[in-house]
Coordinates of C-alpha atoms and ligand atoms in Angstrom, one line a residue:
M14 CA -24.8 -13.4 2.0
S15 CA -25.7 -16.2 -0.4
G16 CA -25.0 -19.8 0.3
T17 CA -22.4 -21.9 -1.5
L18 CA -21.2 -20.9 -4.9
P19 CA -21.9 -23.3 -7.7
L20 CA -18.5 -24.2 -9.1
I21 CA -18.1 -23.0 -12.6
F22 CA -16.9 -26.4 -13.9
D23 CA -20.0 -28.1 -12.5
Q24 CA -22.1 -26.0 -14.8
S25 CA -20.1 -27.0 -17.8
R26 CA -22.1 -28.6 -20.6
A27 CA -20.3 -30.0 -23.7
G28 CA -20.8 -27.8 -26.7
R29 CA -22.1 -24.8 -24.8
V30 CA -20.4 -21.6 -26.0
G31 CA -20.3 -18.0 -24.8
A32 CA -19.1 -16.4 -28.0
R33 CA -19.5 -17.1 -31.7
L34 CA -16.8 -16.1 -34.1
P35 CA -17.6 -15.2 -37.7
A36 CA -16.8 -17.9 -40.2
C37 CA -13.2 -18.0 -41.4
D38 CA -12.9 -16.3 -44.8
V39 CA -9.2 -16.9 -45.4
P40 CA -7.6 -20.2 -46.3
R41 CA -7.3 -22.3 -43.1
R42 CA -3.8 -23.5 -42.2
D43 CA -3.2 -26.6 -40.1
P44 CA -2.1 -25.3 -36.6
A45 CA 0.5 -28.1 -36.4
D46 CA 2.3 -26.5 -39.4
L47 CA 2.3 -23.1 -37.8
L48 CA 3.4 -24.1 -34.3
G49 CA 4.9 -27.6 -34.5
P50 CA 3.0 -30.6 -33.2
E51 CA 4.9 -30.6 -29.8
Y52 CA 3.0 -27.4 -28.9
L53 CA -0.5 -28.7 -29.6
R54 CA -2.8 -30.3 -27.0
D55 CA -5.5 -32.6 -28.0
R56 CA -7.5 -31.8 -24.9
L57 CA -8.0 -28.4 -23.2
P58 CA -9.9 -29.0 -20.0
L59 CA -11.8 -25.7 -19.8
P60 CA -15.4 -25.5 -18.7
E61 CA -17.9 -24.9 -21.6
L62 CA -20.3 -22.1 -20.6
S63 CA -22.6 -19.5 -21.9
E64 CA -21.8 -15.8 -21.6
L65 CA -24.5 -15.5 -18.9
D66 CA -23.0 -18.4 -16.8
V67 CA -19.6 -16.6 -16.9
V68 CA -21.0 -13.2 -16.1
R69 CA -23.0 -14.6 -13.1
H70 CA -20.0 -16.6 -11.9
F71 CA -17.7 -13.6 -11.7
T72 CA -20.4 -11.2 -10.5
R73 CA -21.1 -13.6 -7.6
L74 CA -17.4 -13.9 -6.8
A75 CA -17.0 -10.1 -6.9
H76 CA -19.9 -9.6 -4.5
R77 CA -18.0 -11.7 -2.0
N78 CA -15.1 -9.2 -2.0
Y79 CA -15.2 -6.4 0.4
S80 CA -14.0 -3.0 -0.9
I81 CA -13.7 0.6 0.0
D82 CA -16.5 1.3 -2.5
Q83 CA -18.7 -0.9 -0.4
G84 CA -18.0 0.1 3.1
F85 CA -15.7 1.4 5.8
Y86 CA -12.2 0.0 5.6
P87 CA -10.2 1.2 8.6
L88 CA -7.1 -0.9 7.9
G89 CA -4.4 1.0 9.8
S90 CA -1.2 2.0 8.0
C91 CA -2.8 1.2 4.7
T92 CA -4.8 4.5 4.2
M93 CA -7.8 2.8 2.6
K94 CA -9.5 6.0 1.6
Y95 CA -12.1 6.6 -1.1
N96 CA -10.5 7.2 -4.5
P97 CA -12.5 9.8 -6.5
K98 CA -13.7 8.3 -9.7
V99 CA -12.6 11.3 -11.8
N100 CA -9.0 10.2 -11.3
E101 CA -9.9 6.8 -12.9
K102 CA -11.5 8.6 -15.8
V103 CA -8.4 10.7 -16.3
A104 CA -6.1 7.7 -16.2
A105 CA -8.2 6.0 -18.8
F106 CA -7.9 8.8 -21.4
A107 CA -6.6 7.2 -24.5
G108 CA -3.8 9.8 -24.7
F109 CA -2.4 8.3 -21.5
A110 CA -3.6 4.7 -21.5
S111 CA -2.7 3.9 -25.1
L112 CA 0.8 5.2 -25.1
H113 CA 3.7 2.9 -26.1
P114 CA 6.7 3.2 -23.8
L115 CA 9.0 3.3 -26.8
Q116 CA 7.3 6.2 -28.5
P117 CA 9.7 9.0 -29.5
E118 CA 9.9 11.8 -26.9
E119 CA 8.5 14.5 -29.2
T120 CA 5.2 12.5 -29.4
V121 CA 4.7 12.2 -25.7
Q122 CA 5.5 15.7 -24.5
G123 CA 2.2 16.1 -22.5
S124 CA 2.9 12.9 -20.6
L125 CA 6.5 13.9 -19.9
A126 CA 5.3 17.3 -18.7
L127 CA 2.9 15.5 -16.3
L128 CA 5.7 13.4 -14.9
Y129 CA 8.0 16.4 -14.6
E130 CA 5.3 18.4 -12.8
L131 CA 4.5 15.5 -10.5
Q132 CA 8.2 15.2 -9.6
C133 CA 8.2 18.9 -8.7
M134 CA 4.9 18.8 -6.7
L135 CA 6.0 15.7 -4.7
S136 CA 9.4 17.4 -4.0
E137 CA 7.5 20.5 -2.8
I138 CA 5.0 18.6 -0.6
C139 CA 7.8 16.8 1.3
G140 CA 10.4 19.7 1.2
M141 CA 13.1 17.9 -0.8
A142 CA 15.1 18.7 -3.9
A143 CA 14.2 15.9 -6.4
T144 CA 11.9 13.0 -6.9
T145 CA 11.6 9.8 -8.9
V146 CA 8.3 8.0 -9.5
Q147 CA 10.0 4.8 -10.8
P148 CA 9.5 2.4 -7.9
S149 CA 6.3 0.5 -8.0
A150 CA 5.6 0.0 -4.2
G151 CA 6.6 1.5 -0.9
A152 CA 8.9 -1.5 -0.3
H153 CA 10.4 -0.9 -3.7
G154 CA 11.0 2.8 -2.8
E155 CA 12.7 1.7 0.5
L156 CA 15.0 -0.6 -1.5
L157 CA 15.9 2.2 -3.9
A158 CA 16.7 4.5 -0.9
M159 CA 18.9 1.9 0.7
M160 CA 20.7 1.4 -2.7
M161 CA 21.3 5.2 -2.9
I162 CA 22.5 5.4 0.7
R163 CA 25.0 2.6 0.1
A164 CA 26.2 4.3 -3.1
Y165 CA 26.5 7.6 -1.2
H166 CA 28.7 6.2 1.5
R167 CA 30.9 4.2 -1.0
H168 CA 31.4 7.3 -3.1
R169 CA 32.7 9.1 0.0
G170 CA 35.1 6.3 0.8
E171 CA 32.9 5.1 3.8
A172 CA 31.9 1.7 2.4
H173 CA 32.4 0.3 5.9
R174 CA 29.1 1.9 7.0
D175 CA 26.9 -1.2 7.0
V176 CA 24.5 -0.8 9.9
V177 CA 20.9 0.5 9.5
L178 CA 19.1 1.5 12.7
I179 CA 15.3 0.8 12.7
P180 CA 12.8 1.4 15.6
D181 CA 11.1 -1.7 16.9
S182 CA 7.7 -0.3 15.9
A183 CA 8.6 -0.2 12.1
H184 CA 6.8 -1.8 9.3
G185 CA 8.3 -5.2 8.4
T186 CA 9.4 -4.0 4.9
N187 CA 11.9 -1.6 6.5
P188 CA 14.3 -4.2 7.9
A189 CA 13.6 -6.4 4.9
S190 CA 14.7 -3.6 2.5
A191 CA 17.8 -2.8 4.4
A192 CA 18.8 -6.4 4.7
R193 CA 18.1 -7.0 1.0
C194 CA 20.7 -4.3 0.3
G195 CA 23.3 -6.0 2.5
F196 CA 23.0 -3.9 5.6
R197 CA 23.0 -5.2 9.1
V198 CA 19.8 -4.1 10.9
K199 CA 19.9 -3.0 14.5
P200 CA 16.5 -2.4 16.2
I201 CA 16.1 0.7 18.4
P202 CA 13.5 0.3 21.2
S203 CA 10.6 2.6 21.7
N204 CA 10.2 4.5 25.0
A205 CA 7.2 4.5 27.3
R206 CA 5.5 7.2 25.1
G207 CA 5.7 5.0 22.0
C208 CA 8.4 7.1 20.4
T209 CA 12.1 6.6 19.6
D210 CA 14.2 6.1 22.8
I211 CA 16.8 8.8 22.3
A212 CA 19.3 7.3 24.8
A213 CA 19.2 4.0 23.0
L214 CA 19.6 5.7 19.7
E215 CA 22.6 7.7 20.9
A216 CA 24.2 4.5 22.3
A217 CA 23.7 2.7 18.9
L218 CA 25.3 5.5 16.8
N219 CA 28.9 5.0 15.7
E220 CA 31.1 5.1 12.6
N221 CA 29.5 2.0 11.1
V222 CA 26.0 3.4 11.0
A223 CA 24.8 4.1 7.4
A224 CA 21.3 5.3 8.2
L225 CA 18.3 5.5 10.5
M226 CA 15.0 4.4 9.0
L227 CA 12.1 6.2 10.7
T228 CA 8.4 6.3 10.1
N229 CA 6.9 9.7 11.1
P230 CA 4.2 9.8 12.4
N231 CA 5.3 6.4 13.6
T232 CA 3.2 3.2 13.3
V233 CA 1.6 3.8 16.7
G234 CA 0.1 6.9 15.1
L235 CA 2.2 9.3 17.1
F236 CA 4.4 12.2 15.9
E237 CA 8.0 11.9 16.8
T238 CA 8.3 15.1 18.8
D239 CA 12.1 14.8 19.1
I240 CA 12.6 14.5 15.3
L241 CA 14.9 17.5 14.9
R242 CA 17.2 16.1 17.6
I243 CA 17.0 12.6 16.2
C244 CA 18.1 13.8 12.7
D245 CA 20.8 15.9 14.1
L246 CA 22.3 13.1 16.2
V247 CA 22.4 10.7 13.2
H248 CA 23.9 13.4 10.9
R249 CA 26.6 14.2 13.4
A250 CA 27.5 10.5 13.5
G251 CA 27.9 10.6 9.6
G252 CA 24.7 8.7 8.9
L253 CA 21.7 9.6 6.8
V254 CA 18.0 9.6 7.9
Y255 CA 15.3 7.9 5.9
C256 CA 11.6 8.6 6.3
D257 CA 9.1 5.9 5.6
G258 CA 6.4 8.2 4.2
A259 CA 3.6 5.8 4.1
N260 CA 1.9 8.0 6.7
M261 CA 2.1 11.2 4.7
N262 CA -1.7 11.3 4.9
A263 CA -1.1 12.9 8.3
M264 CA 1.2 15.6 7.2
L265 CA 0.1 17.1 3.9
G266 CA 0.4 20.8 4.0
L267 CA 1.0 20.8 7.8
T268 CA 4.7 19.9 7.9
R269 CA 7.4 18.4 5.7
P270 CA 9.9 15.6 6.3
G271 CA 12.6 17.7 4.4
D272 CA 12.2 20.5 7.0
M273 CA 12.6 18.0 9.8
G274 CA 16.0 16.9 8.6
F275 CA 15.2 13.8 6.7
D276 CA 17.5 13.1 3.7
V277 CA 15.3 10.8 1.7
M278 CA 11.8 9.4 1.9
H279 CA 9.3 7.3 0.0
Y280 CA 5.7 8.1 -0.7
N281 CA 3.0 5.5 -1.3
L282 CA 1.1 7.2 -4.0
H283 CA -1.3 4.3 -3.8
K284 CA -2.1 5.2 -0.2
T285 CA -1.9 9.0 0.1
F286 CA -2.7 10.1 -3.5
S287 CA -5.7 8.1 -4.3
T288 CA -5.0 4.9 -6.2
P289 CA -7.2 1.9 -5.4
H290 CA -4.9 -0.6 -3.8
G291 CA -4.8 -4.0 -2.0
G292 CA -4.5 -7.4 -3.5
G293 CA -1.1 -6.7 -4.9
G294 CA -2.2 -4.4 -7.7
P295 CA 0.1 -1.8 -9.2
G296 CA 1.4 1.1 -7.0
C297 CA 4.0 3.8 -6.9
G298 CA 6.6 4.2 -4.2
A299 CA 7.9 7.6 -5.3
V300 CA 11.2 8.6 -3.7
S301 CA 12.3 12.1 -2.8
V302 CA 15.8 13.1 -1.9
Q303 CA 17.8 16.0 -0.6
P304 CA 20.7 17.4 -2.8
C305 CA 23.2 15.0 -1.2
L306 CA 21.5 12.0 -2.7
E307 CA 20.2 13.5 -6.0
P308 CA 23.2 12.2 -8.1
Y309 CA 22.2 8.6 -7.2
L310 CA 18.6 8.8 -8.3
P311 CA 17.6 6.1 -10.9
V312 CA 17.6 6.9 -14.6
P313 CA 15.8 8.2 -16.4
L314 CA 14.6 11.4 -14.6
I315 CA 12.5 13.8 -16.6
R316 CA 14.3 17.0 -17.4
R317 CA 12.8 20.3 -18.6
E318 CA 14.7 22.4 -21.1
E319 CA 13.8 25.7 -22.8
G320 CA 13.2 25.1 -26.5
T321 CA 12.7 27.8 -29.1
S322 CA 8.9 27.6 -28.8
G323 CA 8.4 26.8 -25.2
P324 CA 9.6 24.1 -22.7
V325 CA 10.7 20.7 -24.0
F326 CA 10.7 17.6 -21.8
R327 CA 13.3 14.9 -22.1
F328 CA 14.4 11.6 -20.5
D329 CA 17.6 12.3 -18.7
Y330 CA 20.0 9.3 -18.8
D331 CA 23.1 11.3 -18.4
R332 CA 23.6 10.7 -14.7
P333 CA 27.0 8.9 -14.1
L334 CA 26.5 8.3 -10.4
S335 CA 22.9 6.9 -10.8
V336 CA 22.2 3.5 -9.2
G337 CA 20.7 2.6 -12.6
R338 CA 17.2 1.5 -13.4
I339 CA 14.9 -0.1 -10.8
H340 CA 11.9 -0.6 -13.0
S341 CA 11.2 -1.5 -16.6
F342 CA 10.6 1.7 -18.7
Y343 CA 9.4 4.5 -16.4
G344 CA 7.4 2.9 -13.6
A345 CA 3.6 2.6 -13.2
F346 CA 2.8 5.7 -15.3
L347 CA -1.0 5.6 -14.9
I348 CA -0.6 5.6 -11.1
A349 CA 1.4 8.8 -11.6
V350 CA -1.5 10.2 -13.7
R351 CA -4.0 9.5 -10.9
A352 CA -1.7 11.1 -8.3
Y353 CA -1.3 14.2 -10.5
A354 CA -5.0 14.5 -11.1
Y355 CA -5.7 14.2 -7.3
I356 CA -3.1 16.7 -6.3
R357 CA -4.2 19.2 -8.9
A358 CA -7.8 18.8 -8.1
L359 CA -7.3 19.5 -4.4
G360 CA -4.5 22.1 -4.5
A361 CA -2.4 23.2 -1.6
E362 CA -5.4 24.1 0.6
G363 CA -7.3 20.9 -0.2
L364 CA -4.3 18.7 0.6
R365 CA -4.0 20.4 4.0
Q366 CA -7.6 19.7 4.7
V367 CA -7.1 16.1 3.8
S368 CA -4.6 15.7 6.7
E369 CA -6.5 17.9 9.1
N370 CA -9.7 15.8 8.6
A371 CA -7.7 12.5 8.7
I372 CA -6.3 13.6 12.1
L373 CA -9.6 14.9 13.3
N374 CA -11.4 11.6 12.4
A375 CA -8.8 9.5 14.1
N376 CA -9.0 11.5 17.3
Y377 CA -12.8 11.4 17.3
L378 CA -12.6 7.6 17.2
R379 CA -9.9 7.6 19.9
V380 CA -11.9 9.7 22.3
R381 CA -15.2 7.8 21.7
L382 CA -13.6 4.4 21.9
A383 CA -11.4 5.2 24.9
E384 CA -14.4 4.7 27.2
H385 CA -14.6 1.0 26.1
Y386 CA -11.1 0.0 25.0
E387 CA -7.6 0.7 26.2
V388 CA -5.7 3.1 23.9
A389 CA -2.0 2.2 23.5
Y390 CA 0.5 4.5 25.1
G391 CA -1.8 6.3 27.5
N392 CA -4.4 7.8 25.2
Q393 CA -2.3 10.7 23.8
I394 CA -3.5 12.9 21.0
C395 CA -2.8 10.8 17.8
M396 CA -2.2 11.7 14.2
H397 CA -4.1 10.0 11.4
E398 CA -4.5 6.6 13.1
V399 CA -5.2 5.2 16.6
V400 CA -3.9 2.0 18.1
L401 CA -6.0 0.2 20.7
T402 CA -5.0 -2.9 22.7
A403 CA -7.5 -5.7 23.5
E404 CA -5.3 -6.8 26.4
P405 CA -8.1 -6.0 29.0
Q406 CA -10.7 -8.0 27.0
K407 CA -8.3 -10.9 26.6
R408 CA -7.4 -10.9 30.3
R409 CA -11.0 -10.6 31.6
N410 CA -12.9 -12.6 29.0
G411 CA -10.5 -14.4 26.7
V412 CA -11.5 -12.2 23.8
R413 CA -8.6 -11.3 21.6
A414 CA -8.0 -8.6 19.0
L415 CA -8.6 -11.2 16.3
D416 CA -12.0 -12.1 17.8
I417 CA -13.0 -8.4 17.8
S418 CA -11.9 -8.0 14.2
K419 CA -13.8 -11.1 13.1
R420 CA -16.9 -9.9 14.9
L421 CA -16.7 -6.6 13.2
M422 CA -17.3 -8.4 9.9
D423 CA -20.7 -9.5 11.2
Y424 CA -21.5 -5.8 11.7
G425 CA -20.5 -5.1 8.1
F426 CA -17.1 -3.5 8.6
H427 CA -13.7 -4.4 7.3
P428 CA -11.5 -5.2 10.3
P429 CA -8.8 -2.8 11.3
T430 CA -5.1 -3.9 11.2
N431 CA -4.4 -6.6 13.8
Y432 CA -1.2 -7.4 15.7
F433 CA 0.7 -4.6 14.2
P434 CA 2.7 -2.7 15.4
L435 CA 4.4 -5.6 17.0
I436 CA 5.2 -3.6 20.2
V437 CA 1.6 -3.3 21.1
P438 CA 0.1 -6.6 22.5
E439 CA -3.3 -7.5 21.0
A440 CA -3.1 -4.4 18.7
L441 CA -6.1 -3.0 16.8
M442 CA -4.8 -0.3 14.5
I443 CA -7.6 1.9 13.2
E444 CA -7.1 4.5 10.4
P445 CA -10.5 6.1 9.5
T446 CA -9.0 8.5 6.8
E447 CA -10.5 11.8 5.9
T448 CA -13.1 10.5 3.4
E449 CA -15.4 9.0 6.1
S450 CA -18.4 11.0 7.4
K451 CA -19.3 11.4 11.1
Q452 CA -22.3 9.1 10.5
T453 CA -20.0 6.3 9.3
L454 CA -17.6 6.8 12.2
D455 CA -20.6 6.7 14.6
E456 CA -21.9 3.5 13.2
F457 CA -18.4 2.0 13.6
V458 CA -18.1 3.2 17.2
N459 CA -21.5 1.7 17.9
A460 CA -20.4 -1.6 16.5
M461 CA -17.2 -1.5 18.6
I462 CA -19.2 -0.6 21.7
S463 CA -21.6 -3.5 21.1
I464 CA -18.6 -5.9 20.7
A465 CA -17.0 -4.6 23.9
R466 CA -20.3 -5.4 25.6
E467 CA -20.5 -8.8 24.0
A468 CA -17.0 -9.5 25.2
Q469 CA -18.3 -9.1 28.8
E470 CA -21.6 -10.7 28.5
A471 CA -21.4 -13.3 25.8
P472 CA -17.7 -13.8 24.9
E473 CA -18.4 -16.9 22.9
L474 CA -20.1 -14.6 20.3
P475 CA -17.0 -12.7 19.3
R476 CA -14.8 -15.8 19.9
S477 CA -16.7 -17.8 17.3
A478 CA -17.3 -14.9 14.8
P479 CA -17.8 -14.3 12.0
H480 CA -21.3 -15.8 11.8
T481 CA -22.6 -14.1 8.6
T482 CA -19.9 -14.8 6.1
V483 CA -19.7 -17.7 3.6
V484 CA -16.7 -19.2 5.4
S485 CA -16.0 -18.5 9.0
R486 CA -12.5 -19.0 10.5
L487 CA -9.9 -20.1 8.1
D488 CA -6.5 -21.6 8.9
E489 CA -4.9 -18.3 7.9
T490 CA -1.4 -19.6 7.9
A491 CA -2.3 -22.6 5.7
A492 CA -4.3 -20.2 3.4
V493 CA -1.2 -18.2 2.8
K494 CA 1.4 -20.9 2.8
H495 CA -0.5 -23.5 0.7
L496 CA -2.7 -21.2 -1.5
D497 CA -4.2 -23.3 -4.2
V498 CA -6.6 -21.5 -6.6
R499 CA -6.5 -24.0 -9.5
Y500 CA -9.7 -25.7 -10.6
E501 CA -8.0 -27.8 -13.2
R502 CA -7.5 -31.0 -11.3
L503 CA -11.0 -31.0 -9.9
F504 CA -12.3 -30.5 -13.4
C505 CA -10.3 -33.3 -14.9
D506 CA -11.3 -35.7 -12.1
S507 CA -15.0 -35.2 -12.4
E508 CA -15.8 -35.0 -16.1
P509 CA -19.1 -33.0 -16.5
A510 CA -22.1 -34.8 -17.9
A511 CA -22.1 -34.6 -21.7
G512 CA -25.1 -33.0 -23.4
D513 CA -28.0 -31.3 -21.7
Ligands
LIG25 C1 2.3 0.1 3.4 C2 3.5 0.4 4.1 C3 4.8 0.1 3.6 C4 5.0 -0.7 2.3 O1 4.4 -0.2 1.2 P1 4.0 -1.1 0.0 O2 3.5 -0.2 -1.1 O3 2.9 -2.1 0.5 O4 5.2 -1.9 -0.4 C5 5.9 0.5 4.3 N1 5.7 1.2 5.5 C6 4.5 1.5 6.1 C7 4.5 2.2 7.4 C8 3.4 1.1 5.4 O5 2.2 1.4 5.9

């Protein structure tokens, strides 16, 4: 990797420009008359650069990013799979990308048909009655589900139900979403097999329980084999069961949360259905519900009617029990377009193969790595991801999960998820996804085996990694808590040399 990056404001030279506008051919007005003098600045401290300077600056920066298009990205729970470029092309069609959200319905029938069909396909894939694609993230979908569950209990005169049960292995967004909605969160411990402890669940169920939030397969990558019993127990206690469907990549065409007894779930279209994600970009946390929650879905839903010359699609706002809107306009429409293109391209058979190969790849890694690392919860057959623990490496050689992850960067791989789920000490959560070849998986295994050897023979090597990146170890807490990406002050303090 290249050395230090020249700062763009150091390259600034007074008068250098990157664009030339044609001469103004209309009478020029004084900006102060148009805006008012209080809005005018006499100095705008921006670097003055040629087009080439700017292109090189951003290209160099971009090369420092790591992305799924560049290499293996086994970030567990995030499903960082390859996104076929054809979906990007489809989303960029002017007929989709140039729509205005306030266009009359009759001018956007094709897009409404797409949204309607996507709602239907997502309902079918998870075995539920209805779907909204309005939420813009998984956490947003969780929040919507909690709002609907609260509305459901209130409507039935059971507003006192204010407890949401959540297994201790859950993603942090689960308790956050429930608490944000005013629920009290009660954690349910996991058993020795990494699944929900049924006795603890039974003990926690009472007339105050509004819902259980469960991830299946759970965040240890294991299928909750007692799921039918779990849903039945919660239903008998008058509660509803929510499925965190971020792990749908393990279930497509194989089984359906609706058939397991779940009442509501969210998808992460940006994980399972092929939207590039990470860095806080747009997403879609579509939410599917059983009939008991359908009246509470947000408005508008897309409805299909029979017109005189074929079907007509409309926004349906006539839903008196709806929790209302949870997004401006209709959600992240172009994410829905990508998901639609992806599902239609693969078809039912293809979707099933996605999950079969995702599971196969994870188990291949599990079996090969088990000779060198400890697999959490006794090396059982996993679903689409496998969780290792670096406890033995830490105990023997003081090499932690973090050190192994940092060292992987020297071998050219993005690290797996670290220290999650919280119930596994020194967790390394690896999700290979279905899009990786056996060759890539073997290269990754070889790197992991080398690092296991280094941990024994030269532990300082992983402990001080990465050695090949521009910056090595950051104070990660400070980087998050005191993020400062402005160049402005620096630029003002050190005025660039005038002239060239
Ligand atoms: C990613 C994820 C979420 C949250 O989804 P966002 O789209 O990031 O808000 C929730 N639960 C699990 C298990 C996840 O992996």
